[in-house]
Amino acid sequence: AQKITQTQPGMFVQEKEAVTLDCTYDTSDPSYGLFWYKQPSSGEMIFLIYQGSYDQQNATEGRYSLNFQKARKSANLVISASQLGDSAMYFCAMRENSGYSTLTFGKGTMLLVSP
Amino acid sequence: NAGVTQTPKFQVLKTGQSMTLQCAQDMNHEYMSWYRQDPGMGLRLIHYSVGAGITDQGEVPNGYNVSRSTTEDFPLRLLSAAPSQTSVYFCASSPSEDPYNEQFFGPGTRLTVL
């Protein structure tokens, strides 16, 4: 079973609109972290936002927020007021307290922002 | 503070050749890892290390070796390159194994095996 599922291969949004990128996860570990990374066409992996499994409040970082619904095991990324520079691949990832203690990535969602 | 550095940025090999991808970090991080990224697959873990002298296999270790003689460096060796190893390779580091620690990524190495 996939540990991280991103069901949207591609998303389109107009500039200045908000967009939600979906992510569901699967773990039996009570301690875990959820991360979102952005990969622009230049290829680097850019950390955006993080949510800990015990955090009571949803994480926010500027225009990025993470809609964390623990019971549903979802960790959706919300980008408000999209900009052309937001066009990129977005990866959801999880780090558990067991196993390799590494990041397990979803397959990504390609976001295209149009003028 | 350079963060995580990787060399080379690009490399072309012939089948059967060997090479080492270099990775270094200057943040005194204990945890380091190597991933490969293939189209439609996300990133997959090759090998990881929880400290100097300690390494272990990840999800896709076959055909790769690692060592960690210092905290700073974590080279990845391709023993006998195969076309299936054509990929983009990322090195990452984090302060510890703590699941709440972010991993910092290097810029990547794009490898083509002919």
CSV table of C-alpha atoms in Angstrom, one decimal:
chain,number,residue,atom,x,y,z
A,1,ALA,CA,0.0,0.0,0.0
A,2,GLN,CA,1.2,3.5,-0.8
A,3,LYS,CA,2.2,5.5,2.2
A,4,ILE,CA,1.7,8.8,0.5
A,5,THR,CA,-1.0,9.3,-2.1
A,6,GLN,CA,-1.3,12.4,-4.3
A,7,THR,CA,-4.3,11.9,-6.5
A,8,GLN,CA,-4.0,14.9,-8.8
A,9,PRO,CA,-1.3,14.4,-11.4
A,10,GLY,CA,-1.9,18.0,-12.6
A,11,MET,CA,-3.7,21.1,-11.5
A,12,PHE,CA,-4.4,24.4,-13.3
A,13,VAL,CA,-5.2,27.6,-11.5
A,14,GLN,CA,-5.4,31.3,-12.5
A,15,GLU,CA,-3.1,33.8,-11.1
A,16,LYS,CA,-4.3,35.3,-7.7
A,17,GLU,CA,-6.7,32.4,-7.1
A,18,ALA,CA,-6.2,29.9,-4.3
A,19,VAL,CA,-5.5,26.2,-5.0
A,20,THR,CA,-5.5,23.1,-2.8
A,21,LEU,CA,-3.2,20.2,-3.6
A,22,ASP,CA,-4.4,16.9,-2.0
A,23,CYS,CA,-2.3,14.5,0.0
A,24,THR,CA,-3.4,11.4,2.0
A,25,TYR,CA,-1.0,9.3,4.1
A,26,ASP,CA,-1.0,5.9,5.7
A,27,THR,CA,0.9,5.1,8.9
A,28,SER,CA,0.4,3.3,12.2
A,29,ASP,CA,3.2,5.3,13.8
A,30,PRO,CA,1.8,7.9,16.3
A,31,SER,CA,4.8,10.1,15.8
A,32,TYR,CA,5.4,11.4,12.3
A,33,GLY,CA,6.0,14.6,10.3
A,34,LEU,CA,4.4,15.7,7.1
A,35,PHE,CA,6.2,17.9,4.6
A,36,TRP,CA,5.6,19.6,1.4
A,37,TYR,CA,8.3,20.3,-1.1
A,38,LYS,CA,8.3,22.3,-4.3
A,39,GLN,CA,10.4,21.3,-7.3
A,40,PRO,CA,10.5,24.0,-10.1
A,41,SER,CA,11.7,23.2,-13.6
A,42,SER,CA,15.3,24.0,-12.5
A,43,GLY,CA,15.2,20.8,-10.4
A,44,GLU,CA,16.0,21.7,-6.8
A,45,MET,CA,13.8,20.6,-3.9
A,46,ILE,CA,12.5,23.5,-1.9
A,47,PHE,CA,11.0,22.9,1.5
A,48,LEU,CA,7.7,24.7,1.9
A,49,ILE,CA,5.9,23.7,5.1
A,50,TYR,CA,5.8,21.1,7.9
A,51,GLN,CA,3.2,19.6,10.2
A,52,GLY,CA,3.9,17.4,13.2
A,53,SER,CA,1.5,14.6,14.1
A,54,TYR,CA,0.9,16.1,17.5
A,55,ASP,CA,0.5,19.7,16.4
A,56,GLN,CA,-2.9,21.0,17.3
A,57,GLN,CA,-3.0,23.8,14.8
A,58,ASN,CA,-2.6,23.8,11.1
A,59,ALA,CA,0.8,25.0,9.9
A,60,THR,CA,1.1,28.2,7.9
A,61,GLU,CA,4.1,29.8,6.1
A,62,GLY,CA,3.3,32.9,4.3
A,63,ARG,CA,1.0,32.0,1.4
A,64,TYR,CA,1.2,28.3,2.2
A,65,SER,CA,-1.0,26.6,4.7
A,66,LEU,CA,-1.4,22.9,5.5
A,67,ASN,CA,-4.9,21.6,6.1
A,68,PHE,CA,-4.2,18.8,8.5
A,69,GLN,CA,-7.1,16.4,9.2
A,70,LYS,CA,-5.6,13.7,11.3
A,71,ALA,CA,-8.6,11.4,11.6
A,72,ARG,CA,-8.9,11.4,7.8
A,73,LYS,CA,-5.1,11.1,7.4
A,74,SER,CA,-5.0,14.0,5.0
A,75,ALA,CA,-2.5,16.8,4.8
A,76,ASN,CA,-3.6,19.1,1.9
A,77,LEU,CA,-1.5,22.1,0.8
A,78,VAL,CA,-3.3,25.3,0.3
A,79,ILE,CA,-1.6,28.1,-1.7
A,80,SER,CA,-3.4,31.4,-1.5
A,81,ALA,CA,-3.1,34.1,-4.1
A,82,SER,CA,-1.3,32.0,-6.7
A,83,GLN,CA,1.6,33.5,-8.6
A,84,LEU,CA,3.2,32.6,-11.9
A,85,GLY,CA,6.3,31.5,-10.0
A,86,ASP,CA,4.2,28.9,-8.2
A,87,SER,CA,4.2,26.8,-11.4
A,88,ALA,CA,6.1,23.7,-10.3
A,89,MET,CA,5.9,20.1,-9.2
A,90,TYR,CA,4.7,19.7,-5.6
A,91,PHE,CA,5.6,16.7,-3.4
A,92,CYS,CA,3.9,15.6,-0.2
A,93,ALA,CA,6.2,13.6,2.1
A,94,MET,CA,6.1,11.8,5.4
A,95,ARG,CA,8.8,11.0,7.9
A,96,GLU,CA,8.0,8.4,10.5
A,97,ASN,CA,9.6,7.5,13.8
A,98,SER,CA,10.3,4.0,12.7
A,99,GLY,CA,11.8,2.2,9.7
A,100,TYR,CA,14.4,4.2,7.8
A,101,SER,CA,13.4,7.4,9.5
A,102,THR,CA,13.6,8.9,6.1
A,103,LEU,CA,11.1,10.8,3.9
A,104,THR,CA,8.6,8.8,1.9
A,105,PHE,CA,7.4,10.8,-1.1
A,106,GLY,CA,4.2,10.9,-3.1
A,107,LYS,CA,4.4,10.9,-6.8
A,108,GLY,CA,3.7,14.6,-7.0
A,109,THR,CA,1.3,17.1,-8.5
A,110,MET,CA,2.2,19.4,-11.3
A,111,LEU,CA,0.7,22.9,-10.8
A,112,LEU,CA,0.4,25.3,-13.6
A,113,VAL,CA,-0.5,28.9,-12.9
A,114,SER,CA,-1.9,30.9,-15.8
A,115,PRO,CA,-2.0,34.7,-16.2
B,1,ASN,CA,27.0,28.2,5.2
B,2,ALA,CA,26.8,26.3,1.9
B,3,GLY,CA,24.1,23.8,3.1
B,4,VAL,CA,24.2,20.6,1.1
B,5,THR,CA,26.5,20.5,-1.9
B,6,GLN,CA,26.7,17.8,-4.6
B,7,THR,CA,29.1,17.3,-7.4
B,8,PRO,CA,29.0,16.9,-10.3
B,9,LYS,CA,25.8,18.5,-11.5
B,10,PHE,CA,25.7,16.4,-14.7
B,11,GLN,CA,27.5,13.1,-15.6
B,12,VAL,CA,27.4,10.8,-18.6
B,13,LEU,CA,28.7,7.3,-18.1
B,14,LYS,CA,29.0,4.2,-20.3
B,15,THR,CA,27.6,0.9,-19.2
B,16,GLY,CA,30.0,-0.8,-16.8
B,17,GLN,CA,31.9,2.3,-15.7
B,18,SER,CA,32.1,3.2,-12.1
B,19,MET,CA,31.9,6.6,-10.4
B,20,THR,CA,31.3,8.4,-7.2
B,21,LEU,CA,28.8,11.1,-6.6
B,22,GLN,CA,29.9,13.5,-3.9
B,23,CYS,CA,27.8,15.0,-1.2
B,24,ALA,CA,28.8,17.2,1.6
B,25,GLN,CA,27.1,19.3,4.3
B,26,ASP,CA,28.4,22.0,6.6
B,27,MET,CA,25.5,22.0,9.1
B,28,ASN,CA,26.9,19.3,11.4
B,29,HIS,CA,23.9,17.1,10.6
B,30,GLU,CA,24.0,13.5,11.8
B,31,TYR,CA,21.5,12.1,9.3
B,32,MET,CA,22.2,11.9,5.6
B,33,SER,CA,20.5,10.1,2.8
B,34,TRP,CA,20.6,9.5,-0.9
B,35,TYR,CA,17.5,9.5,-3.1
B,36,ARG,CA,17.0,8.9,-6.8
B,37,GLN,CA,14.2,10.5,-8.7
B,38,ASP,CA,12.7,8.9,-11.8
B,39,PRO,CA,9.8,10.2,-13.8
B,40,GLY,CA,6.4,9.4,-12.2
B,41,MET,CA,8.1,7.7,-9.2
B,42,GLY,CA,8.7,10.5,-6.8
B,43,LEU,CA,11.9,10.2,-4.8
B,44,ARG,CA,13.1,6.8,-3.5
B,45,LEU,CA,15.6,6.1,-0.8
B,46,ILE,CA,18.9,4.4,-1.8
B,47,HIS,CA,21.0,4.5,1.3
B,48,TYR,CA,21.1,6.5,4.5
B,49,SER,CA,23.4,7.2,7.5
B,50,VAL,CA,22.6,8.1,11.0
B,51,GLY,CA,26.1,9.2,11.8
B,52,ALA,CA,29.8,8.8,10.9
B,53,GLY,CA,30.6,5.1,10.5
B,54,ILE,CA,26.9,4.0,10.3
B,55,THR,CA,25.1,3.3,7.1
B,56,ASP,CA,22.2,1.2,6.0
B,57,GLN,CA,20.2,0.3,2.9
B,58,GLY,CA,17.1,2.0,1.8
B,59,GLU,CA,14.4,1.0,-0.6
B,60,VAL,CA,16.5,0.7,-3.8
B,61,PRO,CA,20.1,-0.1,-2.8
B,62,ASN,CA,21.2,-2.5,-5.5
B,63,GLY,CA,24.1,-1.3,-7.5
B,64,TYR,CA,25.2,1.4,-5.1
B,65,ASN,CA,27.6,1.6,-2.2
B,66,VAL,CA,28.0,4.3,0.5
B,67,SER,CA,30.4,5.1,3.3
B,68,ARG,CA,30.4,7.8,6.0
B,69,SER,CA,33.9,8.3,7.4
B,70,THR,CA,33.1,11.9,8.5
B,71,THR,CA,30.0,13.7,9.6
B,72,GLU,CA,30.3,16.1,6.6
B,73,ASP,CA,30.7,13.7,3.7
B,74,PHE,CA,28.4,11.0,2.3
B,75,PRO,CA,29.6,9.8,-1.1
B,76,LEU,CA,27.5,7.4,-3.3
B,77,ARG,CA,29.4,4.9,-5.5
B,78,LEU,CA,28.0,3.3,-8.6
B,79,LEU,CA,30.0,0.1,-8.9
B,80,SER,CA,29.2,-0.9,-12.5
B,81,ALA,CA,26.8,1.6,-14.1
B,82,ALA,CA,23.7,0.3,-15.9
B,83,PRO,CA,21.2,2.2,-18.1
B,84,SER,CA,18.6,1.6,-15.3
B,85,GLN,CA,20.6,3.9,-13.1
B,86,THR,CA,19.9,6.8,-15.4
B,87,SER,CA,18.2,9.2,-12.9
B,88,VAL,CA,18.5,12.4,-10.9
B,89,TYR,CA,20.2,11.8,-7.6
B,90,PHE,CA,19.6,13.9,-4.5
B,91,CYS,CA,21.6,14.0,-1.3
B,92,ALA,CA,19.8,15.2,1.8
B,93,SER,CA,20.7,15.9,5.4
B,94,SER,CA,18.8,16.6,8.7
B,95,PRO,CA,20.0,17.2,12.3
B,96,SER,CA,18.8,13.7,13.4
B,97,GLU,CA,16.5,10.8,12.8
B,98,ASP,CA,13.7,12.8,14.6
B,99,PRO,CA,10.6,12.6,12.3
B,100,TYR,CA,9.9,16.3,13.0
B,101,ASN,CA,13.2,17.4,11.5
B,102,GLU,CA,13.2,18.8,8.0
B,103,GLN,CA,15.5,17.3,5.4
B,104,PHE,CA,17.7,19.7,3.5
B,105,PHE,CA,18.4,18.8,-0.1
B,106,GLY,CA,21.3,19.3,-2.3
B,107,PRO,CA,20.9,20.6,-5.9
B,108,GLY,CA,21.0,17.1,-7.4
B,109,THR,CA,23.1,15.2,-9.9
B,110,ARG,CA,21.7,14.3,-13.3
B,111,LEU,CA,23.2,11.0,-14.4
B,112,THR,CA,22.9,9.4,-17.8
B,113,VAL,CA,24.2,5.9,-18.4
B,114,LEU,CA,24.5,4.9,-22.1
